[in-house]
Every structure is written in C-alpha cells, then in structure tokens.
Amino acid sequence: MSDTSMPTAGPLPARATDYAHARHVGNVGDVFKHVTLAATLGAFQTPPVLYAESHAGDGLFTLGSVGEWTAGAAKLWGPATGRKSVDAWKGMVESLSKPGSARPEKYPGSPLIAKSLLPASTRMVLHELDPNAAEVLRRALSGSADLRQSDGFKGLPEVLAAEKGPSVAMIDPPYTGKDEWTAAAECLEACRKAAPQATLLLWYPLKALTRPRALLADLTRRDLHGTLIELLSTPLRLKRDRLAGSGMIVLNPPAGALEEICAALPILGPPLATHGEWSSNLIGF
Ligand SMILES: C[S@@+](CC[C@H](N)C(=O)[O-])C[C@H]1O[C@@H](n2cnc3c(N)ncnc32)[C@H](O)[C@@H]1O
C-alpha cells in the first residue's frame, strides 16, 4: 500500500531557517518537552491570560512511515497511563489520528498542544521566522493566535512586557549553532526582566553535558534562578552524535507543576529507553 503522507525523511521544502523540525517531530525531545508543557499548563488554578512562544514551528505534522517519532511518540502509543500530564499530551496526539489507528498519524507542535489545554480566553502570541512553517501554523490554528513572522528571541520579551496578567512563555530554538545557546540565555534574561512573575520555560537538547552545563553557568551569572529537569533515554557514555535526551529550565512554575513533571519521568523513561536504562536530573539553581 502506498504511503501518501508527508515523508519525514528525504527532501523537505526550502526554508528561511536552516532547520526543519519535521525531521525530528515526535522524537524523545518533543515527548519530554510537550509533557512538561502539559504539566505546567495543567497546574494553573486560574488560566494564564497570555501564552507566548519564541519559536513556534509548524504546529501540525503528518508522520510518514519512518522518522524519529518511531523512537518517541510511538513508544507511548496505547492505553492511558494514569498520569495526568502524560495522558493530556497523549489525548491531544491521539485525537489527530483515526480511531483505532495502530500508530500516530499526525503530531501536534507545542502551539496546538497549548491551545488544547488552555481556554479560548488565553491570548496566544507565537513567533515563527520561516514563512512556510508560519503558513502551516496559521492554518493549524485557524486564526486563533497572534502569529508573528519575526525573530522570537527579540519579540518574546516585548510581548511579555506588554502584558501585566499571569503569563507563560516558552523559548524553544532549534540549536543549529552554538550562538543559539547564548541567545536562549539572553532571551530568558530579557523575559525575566520584562515580566518577573511570568512562568518561563526554556527547552534544550542533550547530546552531551558540556553545553547544557555551560548554559546553566551562564544563567546563574545572569542571576537567573529556577529548576532544571532532564530526561535521558540514551546513556551519555555511548557518545552517539544523536539526541540522548533533553532538558527544560523552568522559572516561576505554578504550584504543583514540578511535582507533576517529576511524576511523569518514570512513566516516560522506560518506554523511551533505547539501551534498557533511563535517567533524570533535577537541579535547583
Ligand atoms: C524546534 S522548532 C520549534 C518546535 C515547536 N516549539 C514545538 O515544540 O512544536 C524551531 C522553529 O524555530 C524556527 N526559527 C528558527 N529561528 C527562529 C527565530 N529567530 N525566531 C523565530 N523562529 C525561528 C524554525 O523555523 C523552527 O520552525
């Protein structure tokens, strides 16, 4: 039977940014990032008035028969886990596939996951530089967000500064170069200055600890304090030049969010483990 869905391997349309999330969509990093996002948004007793992202992505992806999702979202496909944040994420992913499908057919990006967990009253402001990705995102959200085709590192702090009510913002660059690690730290610092009370999330990939720990040192030099949570599904000692896991830096989480993220780790770890073991780190700084 031919597969007419969009391939996740092979040539992709030319982009304004040298990153195509479609190659990585639904991978272990996305699973951790999106469950963490679900845990954070689900912990708010009163919904935030603003949800904003620096790097929003396409918003909705059709999964081909191969792709990194086979080692990520596919491993959690099946019955509910009983863990609120994991099941909230799973429910969103499953709602995009035909009932009874043996595997995920589509995968939602962070804006769609956030939209599914927030009331319509929460304003969404999303930055996406690539015009093709921005157009796909616009269609996926059916006009329900303020979508800005501009640099999210610069735009996110400005959006937060203009909002006085409870806000959530996520920084999620593609990390195609070392400079983006510094830009992510600068952006987090600017967001903190713009909105000291806002809940801020910064995701990063883990292939080795060098850059993540340099990022942590950079944040503390900037007098930023919060919690870092990492999930490793491949042991770092194997030194494969592939994603071994990812981390999320959380500033000002709503009450109960960190507990929910930590409780999700033993649900995610075993099915995602590539070599029979998984681990996690939690660092308060
Ligand atoms: C990792 S993906 C985002 C994934 C998305 N947040 C999710 O979880 O589904 C990074 C996206 O950032 C976009 N991008 C790259 N540089 C950007 C910039 N300076 N400002 C806004 N978007 C940018 C890329 O085109 C890509 O779609």
PDB file of C-alpha atoms and ligand atoms in Angstrom, residues 15 17 19 21 33-34 53-57 109-110 127-130 150-153 170 172-174, ligand 1:
ATOM      1  CA  ARG A  15      13.202  27.160   4.463  1.00  0.00           C
ATOM      2  CA  THR A  17      15.798  28.989   8.707  1.00  0.00           C
ATOM      3  CA  TYR A  19      16.174  23.834  10.495  1.00  0.00           C
ATOM      4  CA  HIS A  21      11.525  20.286  12.732  1.00  0.00           C
ATOM      5  CA  LYS A  33       9.068  18.966  26.045  1.00  0.00           C
ATOM      6  CA  HIS A  34       5.364  18.577  25.375  1.00  0.00           C
ATOM      7  CA  GLU A  53       6.425  31.227  22.223  1.00  0.00           C
ATOM      8  CA  SER A  54       9.708  32.380  20.686  1.00  0.00           C
ATOM      9  CA  HIS A  55       9.998  29.519  18.161  1.00  0.00           C
ATOM     10  CA  ALA A  56       6.593  28.049  17.397  1.00  0.00           C
ATOM     11  CA  GLY A  57       7.287  25.673  14.483  1.00  0.00           C
ATOM     12  CA  GLY A 109       3.522  21.052  17.750  1.00  0.00           C
ATOM     13  CA  SER A 110       3.656  22.968  21.020  1.00  0.00           C
ATOM     14  CA  HIS A 127       6.829  33.766  16.675  1.00  0.00           C
ATOM     15  CA  GLU A 128       7.914  31.701  13.682  1.00  0.00           C
ATOM     16  CA  LEU A 129      10.504  33.071  11.284  1.00  0.00           C
ATOM     17  CA  ASP A 130      10.126  30.608   8.427  1.00  0.00           C
ATOM     18  CA  SER A 150       9.687  37.613  13.147  1.00  0.00           C
ATOM     19  CA  ASP A 151      12.653  36.836  15.410  1.00  0.00           C
ATOM     20  CA  GLY A 152      11.284  35.268  18.576  1.00  0.00           C
ATOM     21  CA  PHE A 153      14.424  35.945  20.622  1.00  0.00           C
ATOM     22  CA  MET A 170       8.373  29.070  26.096  1.00  0.00           C
ATOM     23  CA  ASP A 172      12.469  26.648  22.052  1.00  0.00           C
ATOM     24  CA  PRO A 173      15.129  27.454  19.428  1.00  0.00           C
ATOM     25  CA  PRO A 174      16.429  24.778  17.043  1.00  0.00           C
TER      26      PRO A 174
HETATM   27  C1  LIG B   1      12.410  23.376  17.486  1.00  0.00           C
HETATM   28  S1  LIG B   1      11.362  24.103  16.295  1.00  0.00           S
HETATM   29  C2  LIG B   1      10.021  24.599  17.251  1.00  0.00           C
HETATM   30  C3  LIG B   1       9.184  23.474  17.749  1.00  0.00           C
HETATM   31  C4  LIG B   1       7.932  23.856  18.480  1.00  0.00           C
HETATM   32  N1  LIG B   1       8.174  24.810  19.557  1.00  0.00           N
HETATM   33  C5  LIG B   1       7.290  22.616  19.043  1.00  0.00           C
HETATM   34  O1  LIG B   1       7.606  22.233  20.172  1.00  0.00           O
HETATM   35  O2  LIG B   1       6.480  22.027  18.343  1.00  0.00           O
HETATM   36  C6  LIG B   1      12.166  25.596  15.958  1.00  0.00           C
HETATM   37  C7  LIG B   1      11.449  26.528  14.978  1.00  0.00           C
HETATM   38  O3  LIG B   1      12.030  27.831  15.114  1.00  0.00           O
HETATM   39  C8  LIG B   1      12.022  28.470  13.842  1.00  0.00           C
HETATM   40  N2  LIG B   1      13.011  29.557  13.975  1.00  0.00           N
HETATM   41  C9  LIG B   1      14.363  29.492  13.796  1.00  0.00           C
HETATM   42  N3  LIG B   1      14.923  30.661  14.158  1.00  0.00           N
HETATM   43  C10 LIG B   1      13.910  31.468  14.582  1.00  0.00           C
HETATM   44  C11 LIG B   1      13.867  32.789  15.153  1.00  0.00           C
HETATM   45  N4  LIG B   1      14.983  33.515  15.334  1.00  0.00           N
HETATM   46  N5  LIG B   1      12.663  33.280  15.510  1.00  0.00           N
HETATM   47  C12 LIG B   1      11.525  32.580  15.332  1.00  0.00           C
HETATM   48  N6  LIG B   1      11.508  31.324  14.814  1.00  0.00           N
HETATM   49  C13 LIG B   1      12.687  30.772  14.457  1.00  0.00           C
HETATM   50  C14 LIG B   1      12.337  27.375  12.876  1.00  0.00           C
HETATM   51  O4  LIG B   1      11.865  27.705  11.586  1.00  0.00           O
HETATM   52  C15 LIG B   1      11.586  26.179  13.511  1.00  0.00           C
HETATM   53  O5  LIG B   1      10.304  26.049  12.949  1.00  0.00           O
END
